[in-house]
PDB file of C-alpha atoms in Angstrom:
ATOM      1  CA  UNK T 901     -82.258 -25.927 -16.151  1.00  0.00           C
ATOM      2  CA  UNK T 902     -81.125 -22.945 -15.906  1.00  0.00           C
ATOM      3  CA  UNK T 903     -83.486 -22.010 -19.132  1.00  0.00           C
ATOM      4  CA  UNK T 904     -85.510 -23.127 -15.884  1.00  0.00           C
ATOM      5  CA  UNK T 905     -84.655 -21.033 -13.739  1.00  0.00           C
ATOM      6  CA  UNK T 906     -84.698 -17.701 -15.373  1.00  0.00           C
ATOM      7  CA  UNK T 907     -87.869 -18.011 -16.294  1.00  0.00           C
ATOM      8  CA  UNK T 908     -89.095 -19.639 -12.658  1.00  0.00           C
ATOM      9  CA  UNK T 909     -87.710 -16.218 -10.755  1.00  0.00           C
ATOM     10  CA  UNK T 910     -88.425 -14.264 -13.564  1.00  0.00           C
ATOM     11  CA  UNK T 911     -84.697 -12.466 -13.381  1.00  0.00           C
ATOM     12  CA  UNK T 912     -83.544 -10.366 -17.391  1.00  0.00           C
ATOM     13  CA  UNK T 913     -80.395 -11.774 -18.855  1.00  0.00           C
ATOM     14  CA  UNK T 914     -79.493  -7.656 -18.327  1.00  0.00           C
ATOM     15  CA  UNK T 915     -79.225  -8.176 -14.793  1.00  0.00           C
ATOM     16  CA  UNK T 916     -76.792 -11.197 -15.197  1.00  0.00           C
ATOM     17  CA  UNK T 917     -72.381 -10.013 -15.674  1.00  0.00           C
ATOM     18  CA  UNK T 918     -72.327 -13.922 -15.634  1.00  0.00           C
ATOM     19  CA  UNK T 919     -72.660 -17.633 -15.120  1.00  0.00           C
ATOM     20  CA  UNK T 920     -70.615 -19.262 -13.028  1.00  0.00           C
ATOM     21  CA  UNK T 921     -70.933 -23.462 -14.272  1.00  0.00           C
ATOM     22  CA  UNK T 922     -69.263 -25.196 -12.439  1.00  0.00           C
ATOM     23  CA  UNK T 923     -70.460 -28.836 -14.340  1.00  0.00           C
ATOM     24  CA  UNK T 924     -71.570 -32.049 -12.914  1.00  0.00           C
ATOM     25  CA  UNK T 925     -67.136 -33.921 -11.837  1.00  0.00           C
ATOM     26  CA  UNK T 926     -67.916 -37.142 -14.207  1.00  0.00           C
ATOM     27  CA  UNK T 927     -63.644 -38.352 -13.094  1.00  0.00           C
ATOM     28  CA  UNK T 928     -61.857 -37.374 -11.083  1.00  0.00           C
ATOM     29  CA  UNK T 929     -57.920 -38.442 -11.215  1.00  0.00           C
ATOM     30  CA  UNK T 930     -55.842 -34.864 -10.131  1.00  0.00           C
ATOM     31  CA  UNK T 931     -52.735 -37.828  -9.488  1.00  0.00           C
ATOM     32  CA  UNK T 932     -52.783 -37.496 -13.357  1.00  0.00           C
ATOM     33  CA  UNK T 933     -53.898 -34.126 -13.356  1.00  0.00           C
ATOM     34  CA  UNK T 934     -57.084 -35.162 -15.422  1.00  0.00           C
ATOM     35  CA  UNK T 935     -60.346 -34.118 -14.258  1.00  0.00           C
ATOM     36  CA  UNK T 936     -63.697 -34.515 -16.127  1.00  0.00           C
ATOM     37  CA  UNK T 937     -66.956 -32.333 -15.523  1.00  0.00           C
ATOM     38  CA  UNK T 938     -70.021 -32.655 -17.180  1.00  0.00           C
ATOM     39  CA  UNK T 939     -71.252 -29.671 -19.407  1.00  0.00           C
ATOM     40  CA  UNK T 940     -70.003 -26.950 -22.374  1.00  0.00           C
ATOM     41  CA  UNK T 941     -69.123 -23.533 -21.498  1.00  0.00           C
ATOM     42  CA  UNK T 942     -69.234 -22.221 -24.601  1.00  0.00           C
ATOM     43  CA  UNK T 943     -72.074 -23.292 -25.885  1.00  0.00           C
ATOM     44  CA  UNK T 944     -73.655 -22.768 -22.605  1.00  0.00           C
ATOM     45  CA  UNK T 945     -72.154 -19.054 -23.633  1.00  0.00           C
ATOM     46  CA  UNK T 946     -73.038 -19.590 -27.092  1.00  0.00           C
ATOM     47  CA  UNK T 947     -77.078 -19.803 -26.294  1.00  0.00           C
ATOM     48  CA  UNK T 948     -77.694 -17.400 -23.673  1.00  0.00           C
ATOM     49  CA  UNK T 949     -75.136 -14.644 -25.339  1.00  0.00           C
ATOM     50  CA  UNK T 950     -73.657 -14.126 -21.769  1.00  0.00           C
ATOM     51  CA  UNK T 951     -70.019 -14.828 -19.962  1.00  0.00           C
ATOM     52  CA  UNK T 952     -69.605 -18.400 -18.481  1.00  0.00           C
ATOM     53  CA  UNK T 953     -66.805 -18.547 -15.858  1.00  0.00           C
ATOM     54  CA  UNK T 954     -65.605 -22.059 -15.540  1.00  0.00           C
ATOM     55  CA  UNK T 955     -62.976 -25.037 -15.375  1.00  0.00           C
ATOM     56  CA  UNK T 956     -62.283 -24.309 -11.822  1.00  0.00           C
ATOM     57  CA  UNK T 957     -60.199 -27.035 -11.108  1.00  0.00           C
ATOM     58  CA  UNK T 958     -57.849 -27.147 -14.133  1.00  0.00           C
ATOM     59  CA  UNK T 959     -55.433 -24.682 -12.462  1.00  0.00           C
ATOM     60  CA  UNK T 960     -55.285 -26.733  -9.173  1.00  0.00           C
ATOM     61  CA  UNK T 961     -54.682 -30.143 -10.798  1.00  0.00           C
ATOM     62  CA  UNK T 962     -51.191 -28.689 -12.601  1.00  0.00           C
ATOM     63  CA  UNK T 963     -50.484 -26.835 -10.698  1.00  0.00           C
ATOM     64  CA  UNK T 964     -50.343 -29.998  -7.929  1.00  0.00           C
ATOM     65  CA  UNK T 965     -53.584 -29.617  -6.442  1.00  0.00           C
ATOM     66  CA  UNK T 966     -56.307 -32.614  -5.950  1.00  0.00           C
ATOM     67  CA  UNK T 967     -58.572 -29.770  -7.389  1.00  0.00           C
ATOM     68  CA  UNK T 968     -61.263 -30.827  -4.264  1.00  0.00           C
ATOM     69  CA  UNK T 969     -62.614 -29.729  -2.150  1.00  0.00           C
ATOM     70  CA  UNK T 970     -62.839 -26.122  -4.552  1.00  0.00           C
ATOM     71  CA  UNK T 971     -65.304 -24.354  -2.769  1.00  0.00           C
ATOM     72  CA  UNK T 972     -63.799 -24.143   0.274  1.00  0.00           C
ATOM     73  CA  UNK T 973     -63.566 -20.456   0.764  1.00  0.00           C
ATOM     74  CA  UNK T 974     -67.307 -20.487   0.329  1.00  0.00           C
ATOM     75  CA  UNK T 975     -66.733 -22.477   3.354  1.00  0.00           C
ATOM     76  CA  UNK T 976     -64.744 -20.145   4.667  1.00  0.00           C
ATOM     77  CA  UNK T 977     -67.300 -16.753   4.990  1.00  0.00           C
ATOM     78  CA  UNK T 978     -69.944 -19.124   6.128  1.00  0.00           C
ATOM     79  CA  UNK T 979     -67.963 -20.381   9.096  1.00  0.00           C
ATOM     80  CA  UNK T 980     -66.904 -16.683  10.142  1.00  0.00           C
ATOM     81  CA  UNK T 981     -70.761 -15.358   9.862  1.00  0.00           C
ATOM     82  CA  UNK T 982     -71.693 -18.447  11.362  1.00  0.00           C
ATOM     83  CA  UNK T 983     -69.370 -19.725  14.322  1.00  0.00           C
ATOM     84  CA  UNK T 984     -65.490 -19.106  13.800  1.00  0.00           C
ATOM     85  CA  UNK T 985     -64.537 -22.766  14.729  1.00  0.00           C
ATOM     86  CA  UNK T 986     -67.089 -24.784  13.354  1.00  0.00           C
ATOM     87  CA  UNK T 987     -66.358 -26.943  10.793  1.00  0.00           C
ATOM     88  CA  UNK T 988     -68.622 -27.389   8.000  1.00  0.00           C
ATOM     89  CA  UNK T 989     -69.305 -30.860   6.111  1.00  0.00           C
ATOM     90  CA  UNK T 990     -70.726 -30.775   2.979  1.00  0.00           C
ATOM     91  CA  UNK T 991     -72.209 -34.101   1.750  1.00  0.00           C
ATOM     92  CA  UNK T 992     -72.646 -34.802  -1.476  1.00  0.00           C
ATOM     93  CA  UNK T 993     -71.484 -37.803  -3.509  1.00  0.00           C
ATOM     94  CA  UNK T 994     -67.670 -37.226  -1.756  1.00  0.00           C
ATOM     95  CA  UNK T 995     -68.113 -35.843   1.965  1.00  0.00           C
ATOM     96  CA  UNK T 996     -65.347 -32.827   2.248  1.00  0.00           C
ATOM     97  CA  UNK T 997     -64.878 -30.665   5.379  1.00  0.00           C
ATOM     98  CA  UNK T 998     -63.334 -27.441   5.937  1.00  0.00           C
ATOM     99  CA  UNK T 999     -62.653 -24.805   9.032  1.00  0.00           C
ATOM    100  CA  UNK T1000     -60.259 -22.720  10.081  1.00  0.00           C
ATOM    101  CA  UNK T1001     -57.383 -23.106  12.345  1.00  0.00           C
ATOM    102  CA  UNK T1002     -55.395 -20.313  13.235  1.00  0.00           C
ATOM    103  CA  UNK T1003     -56.757 -18.531  11.282  1.00  0.00           C
ATOM    104  CA  UNK T1004     -55.983 -20.754   8.248  1.00  0.00           C
ATOM    105  CA  UNK T1005     -58.027 -22.351   5.967  1.00  0.00           C
ATOM    106  CA  UNK T1006     -58.138 -25.791   6.350  1.00  0.00           C
ATOM    107  CA  UNK T1007     -60.526 -28.383   3.730  1.00  0.00           C
ATOM    108  CA  UNK T1008     -60.429 -31.518   2.574  1.00  0.00           C
ATOM    109  CA  UNK T1009     -62.220 -34.260   1.478  1.00  0.00           C
ATOM    110  CA  UNK T1010     -62.794 -37.175   3.929  1.00  0.00           C
ATOM    111  CA  UNK T1011     -64.686 -40.321   2.218  1.00  0.00           C
ATOM    112  CA  UNK T1012     -67.555 -41.007   0.667  1.00  0.00           C
ATOM    113  CA  UNK T1013     -71.574 -39.415   1.193  1.00  0.00           C
ATOM    114  CA  UNK T1014     -74.296 -39.818  -1.283  1.00  0.00           C
ATOM    115  CA  UNK T1015     -72.562 -41.600  -4.558  1.00  0.00           C
ATOM    116  CA  UNK T1016     -72.886 -44.926  -3.443  1.00  0.00           C
ATOM    117  CA  UNK T1017     -75.375 -44.754  -1.437  1.00  0.00           C
ATOM    118  CA  UNK T1018     -77.793 -43.977  -4.104  1.00  0.00           C
ATOM    119  CA  UNK T1019     -76.101 -46.119  -6.856  1.00  0.00           C
ATOM    120  CA  UNK T1020     -77.007 -48.497  -4.420  1.00  0.00           C
ATOM    121  CA  UNK T1021     -80.821 -47.220  -4.257  1.00  0.00           C
ATOM    122  CA  UNK T1022     -80.685 -47.560  -8.508  1.00  0.00           C
ATOM    123  CA  UNK T1023     -79.255 -50.241  -8.567  1.00  0.00           C
ATOM    124  CA  UNK T1024     -82.422 -52.250  -5.977  1.00  0.00           C
ATOM    125  CA  UNK T1025     -84.823 -50.429  -6.414  1.00  0.00           C
ATOM    126  CA  UNK T1026     -84.337 -48.058  -9.535  1.00  0.00           C
ATOM    127  CA  UNK T1027     -85.137 -44.942  -6.984  1.00  0.00           C
ATOM    128  CA  UNK T1028     -82.150 -41.373  -7.128  1.00  0.00           C
ATOM    129  CA  UNK T1029     -81.799 -41.319  -3.481  1.00  0.00           C
ATOM    130  CA  UNK T1030     -82.803 -43.036   0.404  1.00  0.00           C
ATOM    131  CA  UNK T1031     -84.927 -40.039   1.445  1.00  0.00           C
ATOM    132  CA  UNK T1032     -84.257 -39.315   4.547  1.00  0.00           C
ATOM    133  CA  UNK T1033     -82.106 -42.180   4.787  1.00  0.00           C
ATOM    134  CA  UNK T1034     -85.487 -43.680   5.725  1.00  0.00           C
ATOM    135  CA  UNK T1035     -84.498 -47.581   4.396  1.00  0.00           C
ATOM    136  CA  UNK T1036     -80.520 -47.545   5.628  1.00  0.00           C
ATOM    137  CA  UNK T1037     -82.371 -46.956   9.136  1.00  0.00           C
ATOM    138  CA  UNK T1038     -84.644 -50.182   8.502  1.00  0.00           C
ATOM    139  CA  UNK T1039     -80.990 -51.954   7.868  1.00  0.00           C
ATOM    140  CA  UNK T1040     -77.618 -53.704  10.039  1.00  0.00           C
ATOM    141  CA  UNK T1041     -74.565 -52.769   8.985  1.00  0.00           C
ATOM    142  CA  UNK T1042     -72.316 -55.411   7.718  1.00  0.00           C
ATOM    143  CA  UNK T1043     -69.423 -55.610  10.240  1.00  0.00           C
ATOM    144  CA  UNK T1044     -66.634 -57.530   7.935  1.00  0.00           C
ATOM    145  CA  UNK T1045     -67.275 -54.264   4.993  1.00  0.00           C
ATOM    146  CA  UNK T1046     -66.708 -52.095   6.808  1.00  0.00           C
ATOM    147  CA  UNK T1047     -63.703 -53.409   8.316  1.00  0.00           C
ATOM    148  CA  UNK T1048     -62.236 -53.972   4.536  1.00  0.00           C
ATOM    149  CA  UNK T1049     -63.384 -49.878   4.690  1.00  0.00           C
ATOM    150  CA  UNK T1050     -61.441 -48.774   7.884  1.00  0.00           C
ATOM    151  CA  UNK T1051     -58.213 -50.785   6.177  1.00  0.00           C
ATOM    152  CA  UNK T1052     -59.063 -48.314   2.877  1.00  0.00           C
ATOM    153  CA  UNK T1053     -55.541 -46.904   1.962  1.00  0.00           C
ATOM    154  CA  UNK T1054     -56.965 -43.450   1.397  1.00  0.00           C
ATOM    155  CA  UNK T1055     -57.494 -42.953   5.195  1.00  0.00           C
ATOM    156  CA  UNK T1056     -53.750 -43.006   5.605  1.00  0.00           C
ATOM    157  CA  UNK T1057     -53.100 -40.258   3.102  1.00  0.00           C
ATOM    158  CA  UNK T1058     -52.399 -36.619   5.124  1.00  0.00           C
ATOM    159  CA  UNK T1059     -55.158 -33.676   5.223  1.00  0.00           C
ATOM    160  CA  UNK T1060     -55.864 -32.364   2.301  1.00  0.00           C
ATOM    161  CA  UNK T1061     -56.465 -34.904   0.013  1.00  0.00           C
ATOM    162  CA  UNK T1062     -59.307 -35.936  -2.094  1.00  0.00           C
ATOM    163  CA  UNK T1063     -61.575 -38.733  -3.787  1.00  0.00           C
ATOM    164  CA  UNK T1064     -63.333 -39.859  -6.729  1.00  0.00           C
ATOM    165  CA  UNK T1065     -66.758 -41.194  -6.927  1.00  0.00           C
ATOM    166  CA  UNK T1066     -65.956 -44.619  -7.649  1.00  0.00           C
ATOM    167  CA  UNK T1067     -63.039 -45.148  -5.692  1.00  0.00           C
ATOM    168  CA  UNK T1068     -64.858 -47.907  -3.469  1.00  0.00           C
ATOM    169  CA  UNK T1069     -66.121 -49.884  -6.287  1.00  0.00           C
ATOM    170  CA  UNK T1070     -64.365 -52.678  -5.258  1.00  0.00           C
ATOM    171  CA  UNK T1071     -66.777 -51.534  -1.344  1.00  0.00           C
ATOM    172  CA  UNK T1072     -70.464 -51.232  -3.460  1.00  0.00           C
ATOM    173  CA  UNK T1073     -69.569 -54.445  -5.672  1.00  0.00           C
ATOM    174  CA  UNK T1074     -69.975 -56.621  -2.224  1.00  0.00           C
ATOM    175  CA  UNK T1075     -72.781 -53.811  -1.033  1.00  0.00           C
ATOM    176  CA  UNK T1076     -74.871 -55.887  -4.148  1.00  0.00           C
ATOM    177  CA  UNK T1077     -74.222 -59.163  -2.768  1.00  0.00           C
ATOM    178  CA  UNK T1078     -76.354 -58.120   0.800  1.00  0.00           C
ATOM    179  CA  UNK T1079     -79.637 -57.634   1.446  1.00  0.00           C
ATOM    180  CA  UNK T1080     -80.676 -54.667   0.156  1.00  0.00           C
ATOM    181  CA  UNK T1081     -81.784 -52.414   3.438  1.00  0.00           C
ATOM    182  CA  UNK T1082     -78.359 -53.933   4.663  1.00  0.00           C
ATOM    183  CA  UNK T1083     -76.831 -52.572   1.635  1.00  0.00           C
ATOM    184  CA  UNK T1084     -77.875 -48.925   2.779  1.00  0.00           C
ATOM    185  CA  UNK T1085     -77.523 -49.380   6.357  1.00  0.00           C
ATOM    186  CA  UNK T1086     -73.803 -50.807   5.827  1.00  0.00           C
ATOM    187  CA  UNK T1087     -72.727 -47.867   3.146  1.00  0.00           C
ATOM    188  CA  UNK T1088     -74.261 -44.726   5.290  1.00  0.00           C
ATOM    189  CA  UNK T1089     -72.018 -46.404   7.846  1.00  0.00           C
ATOM    190  CA  UNK T1090     -68.979 -44.980   5.470  1.00  0.00           C
ATOM    191  CA  UNK T1091     -69.687 -42.155   6.370  1.00  0.00           C
ATOM    192  CA  UNK T1092     -70.610 -41.625   9.744  1.00  0.00           C
ATOM    193  CA  UNK T1093     -67.336 -43.658  10.056  1.00  0.00           C
ATOM    194  CA  UNK T1094     -65.462 -41.376   8.146  1.00  0.00           C
ATOM    195  CA  UNK T1095     -66.915 -38.395   9.535  1.00  0.00           C
ATOM    196  CA  UNK T1096     -66.363 -39.464  13.019  1.00  0.00           C
ATOM    197  CA  UNK T1097     -62.852 -40.122  12.351  1.00  0.00           C
ATOM    198  CA  UNK T1098     -62.645 -36.575  11.326  1.00  0.00           C
ATOM    199  CA  UNK T1099     -64.325 -34.782  14.715  1.00  0.00           C
ATOM    200  CA  UNK T1100     -61.803 -37.399  16.203  1.00  0.00           C
ATOM    201  CA  UNK T1101     -58.467 -35.892  14.882  1.00  0.00           C
ATOM    202  CA  UNK T1102     -56.405 -33.030  16.621  1.00  0.00           C
ATOM    203  CA  UNK T1103     -57.387 -30.972  13.993  1.00  0.00           C
ATOM    204  CA  UNK T1104     -60.758 -30.481  15.283  1.00  0.00           C
ATOM    205  CA  UNK T1105     -59.121 -30.046  18.481  1.00  0.00           C
ATOM    206  CA  UNK T1106     -60.702 -26.670  19.191  1.00  0.00           C
ATOM    207  CA  UNK T1107     -64.203 -27.630  17.099  1.00  0.00           C
ATOM    208  CA  UNK T1108     -67.361 -27.598  18.774  1.00  0.00           C
ATOM    209  CA  UNK T1109     -69.500 -27.826  15.537  1.00  0.00           C
ATOM    210  CA  UNK T1110     -69.937 -29.511  12.374  1.00  0.00           C
ATOM    211  CA  UNK T1111     -72.660 -27.984  10.781  1.00  0.00           C
ATOM    212  CA  UNK T1112     -73.689 -30.503   7.882  1.00  0.00           C
ATOM    213  CA  UNK T1113     -74.892 -29.090   4.391  1.00  0.00           C
ATOM    214  CA  UNK T1114     -75.360 -31.425   0.708  1.00  0.00           C
ATOM    215  CA  UNK T1115     -78.231 -33.122  -0.078  1.00  0.00           C
ATOM    216  CA  UNK T1116     -77.141 -35.991   2.335  1.00  0.00           C
ATOM    217  CA  UNK T1117     -77.616 -33.374   5.343  1.00  0.00           C
ATOM    218  CA  UNK T1118     -81.419 -34.658   5.173  1.00  0.00           C
ATOM    219  CA  UNK T1119     -80.571 -38.106   6.104  1.00  0.00           C
ATOM    220  CA  UNK T1120     -82.172 -38.305   9.127  1.00  0.00           C
ATOM    221  CA  UNK T1121     -79.535 -41.852  10.165  1.00  0.00           C
ATOM    222  CA  UNK T1122     -76.290 -40.081   9.439  1.00  0.00           C
ATOM    223  CA  UNK T1123     -77.361 -37.391  11.474  1.00  0.00           C
ATOM    224  CA  UNK T1124     -79.190 -38.999  14.082  1.00  0.00           C
ATOM    225  CA  UNK T1125     -76.334 -41.549  13.841  1.00  0.00           C
ATOM    226  CA  UNK T1126     -73.379 -38.857  14.783  1.00  0.00           C
ATOM    227  CA  UNK T1127     -75.821 -37.420  17.527  1.00  0.00           C
ATOM    228  CA  UNK T1128     -75.635 -40.499  18.777  1.00  0.00           C
ATOM    229  CA  UNK T1129     -72.521 -41.635  19.105  1.00  0.00           C
ATOM    230  CA  UNK T1130     -70.736 -38.365  19.916  1.00  0.00           C
ATOM    231  CA  UNK T1131     -73.733 -36.207  22.082  1.00  0.00           C
ATOM    232  CA  UNK T1132     -70.839 -34.251  23.521  1.00  0.00           C
ATOM    233  CA  UNK T1133     -70.199 -32.409  19.594  1.00  0.00           C
ATOM    234  CA  UNK T1134     -73.226 -30.194  18.289  1.00  0.00           C
ATOM    235  CA  UNK T1135     -74.417 -31.116  14.764  1.00  0.00           C
ATOM    236  CA  UNK T1136     -76.534 -28.687  12.507  1.00  0.00           C
ATOM    237  CA  UNK T1137     -77.385 -28.254   9.403  1.00  0.00           C
ATOM    238  CA  UNK T1138     -77.007 -25.225   7.298  1.00  0.00           C
ATOM    239  CA  UNK T1139     -80.187 -24.487   7.100  1.00  0.00           C
ATOM    240  CA  UNK T1140     -80.820 -24.195  10.854  1.00  0.00           C
ATOM    241  CA  UNK T1141     -79.118 -21.081  10.518  1.00  0.00           C
ATOM    242  CA  UNK T1142     -81.272 -20.041   7.550  1.00  0.00           C
ATOM    243  CA  UNK T1143     -79.229 -20.802   4.363  1.00  0.00           C
ATOM    244  CA  UNK T1144     -81.809 -22.174   1.949  1.00  0.00           C
ATOM    245  CA  UNK T1145     -79.553 -25.649   1.713  1.00  0.00           C
ATOM    246  CA  UNK T1146     -80.575 -27.410  -1.712  1.00  0.00           C
ATOM    247  CA  UNK T1147     -79.330 -23.433  -3.382  1.00  0.00           C
ATOM    248  CA  UNK T1148     -76.061 -23.600  -1.695  1.00  0.00           C
ATOM    249  CA  UNK T1149     -73.540 -25.629  -4.035  1.00  0.00           C
ATOM    250  CA  UNK T1150     -75.284 -22.452  -6.796  1.00  0.00           C
ATOM    251  CA  UNK T1151     -74.293 -19.786  -4.743  1.00  0.00           C
ATOM    252  CA  UNK T1152     -70.264 -21.431  -3.752  1.00  0.00           C
ATOM    253  CA  UNK T1153     -69.789 -21.275  -8.046  1.00  0.00           C
ATOM    254  CA  UNK T1154     -70.922 -18.342  -8.222  1.00  0.00           C
ATOM    255  CA  UNK T1155     -69.047 -16.886  -5.320  1.00  0.00           C
ATOM    256  CA  UNK T1156     -66.123 -18.622  -6.416  1.00  0.00           C
ATOM    257  CA  UNK T1157     -66.975 -17.438 -10.054  1.00  0.00           C
ATOM    258  CA  UNK T1158     -66.723 -13.862  -8.911  1.00  0.00           C
ATOM    259  CA  UNK T1159     -63.122 -14.583  -7.066  1.00  0.00           C
ATOM    260  CA  UNK T1160     -62.265 -16.051 -10.256  1.00  0.00           C
ATOM    261  CA  UNK T1161     -62.984 -12.800 -12.322  1.00  0.00           C
ATOM    262  CA  UNK T1162     -61.863 -10.634  -9.825  1.00  0.00           C
ATOM    263  CA  UNK T1163     -58.007 -12.932  -9.954  1.00  0.00           C
ATOM    264  CA  UNK T1164     -58.614 -13.863  -5.423  1.00  0.00           C
ATOM    265  CA  UNK T1165     -57.450 -17.210  -3.841  1.00  0.00           C
ATOM    266  CA  UNK T1166     -59.794 -19.861  -4.765  1.00  0.00           C
ATOM    267  CA  UNK T1167     -57.932 -22.751  -3.163  1.00  0.00           C
ATOM    268  CA  UNK T1168     -54.350 -23.004  -1.400  1.00  0.00           C
ATOM    269  CA  UNK T1169     -51.679 -25.608  -0.418  1.00  0.00           C
ATOM    270  CA  UNK T1170     -53.658 -26.168   3.158  1.00  0.00           C
ATOM    271  CA  UNK T1171     -57.140 -26.514   0.803  1.00  0.00           C
ATOM    272  CA  UNK T1172     -55.892 -28.813  -2.012  1.00  0.00           C
ATOM    273  CA  UNK T1173     -52.464 -29.519  -1.989  1.00  0.00           C
ATOM    274  CA  UNK T1174     -51.703 -27.315  -4.511  1.00  0.00           C
ATOM    275  CA  UNK T1175     -47.930 -25.151  -3.985  1.00  0.00           C
ATOM    276  CA  UNK T1176     -49.552 -22.038  -3.552  1.00  0.00           C
ATOM    277  CA  UNK T1177     -52.407 -20.235  -3.434  1.00  0.00           C
ATOM    278  CA  UNK T1178     -53.864 -19.904  -6.581  1.00  0.00           C
ATOM    279  CA  UNK T1179     -56.648 -17.983  -7.889  1.00  0.00           C
ATOM    280  CA  UNK T1180     -58.292 -20.116 -10.937  1.00  0.00           C
ATOM    281  CA  UNK T1181     -61.154 -20.637 -13.684  1.00  0.00           C
ATOM    282  CA  UNK T1182     -61.248 -19.741 -17.054  1.00  0.00           C
ATOM    283  CA  UNK T1183     -63.858 -16.953 -18.693  1.00  0.00           C
ATOM    284  CA  UNK T1184     -65.080 -17.367 -21.868  1.00  0.00           C
ATOM    285  CA  UNK T1185     -65.978 -13.986 -23.080  1.00  0.00           C
ATOM    286  CA  UNK T1186     -69.517 -13.881 -25.697  1.00  0.00           C
ATOM    287  CA  UNK T1187     -68.729 -12.485 -29.260  1.00  0.00           C
ATOM    288  CA  UNK T1188     -71.323  -9.746 -29.222  1.00  0.00           C
TER     289      UNK T1188
END
């Protein structure tokens, strides 16, 4: 993908200072001081003959943090540009938020987002995702499974907290037994419930807008449901502000890559629970 990207946009390697590489998280167990991302920064560095900065979460976890959400400082930049009283909700595999309260950046995971729905789509239809949430909108939520979701111990923990994409695997197994559209509707309502729970939290008492990012921002069922449930709140997507939502994650890691190189803070006690504010990331130098 990197090779295709450089060719498609005609980017000369001479203009690149370094590649900021996150990798795809496949296992995240901060309580065991372990996180695993797919991708080898050493091989990428050798292949492109460029420096690579990666491993953004490890230092945080070794210092008592959750290692996620790790892109909060980029979200802080966006919040200050768009609306200081807004909160960003990133709907990736997992849902997380960032906001600024009394000049303090606060972030945390809040629940599953696309992970369960995407797994269900592949299980039922051999497709990667529910485009626009169309199939979910045709189903009916299963109240028993929703109630089990609400009782999960994750919701009793204080912010900041983080999730592995498979933390709700027991509920995923139950969803697989439902009719496909009902399963998708129920999993989408996991995300909706988590967002409403965040909105009602005292931490959001001065927030007047929630901006959705990540692939889940395109799920019209989730967005329309939120707008119907809370007509007093403004919900928008990052694209409304002339940011390309499909590139936002890449921009985020480029930004925290630069912060890492400059030894600037990328995580703090109020964003990941780390003992003290720290930088992170490891530089993989290419030996010319």
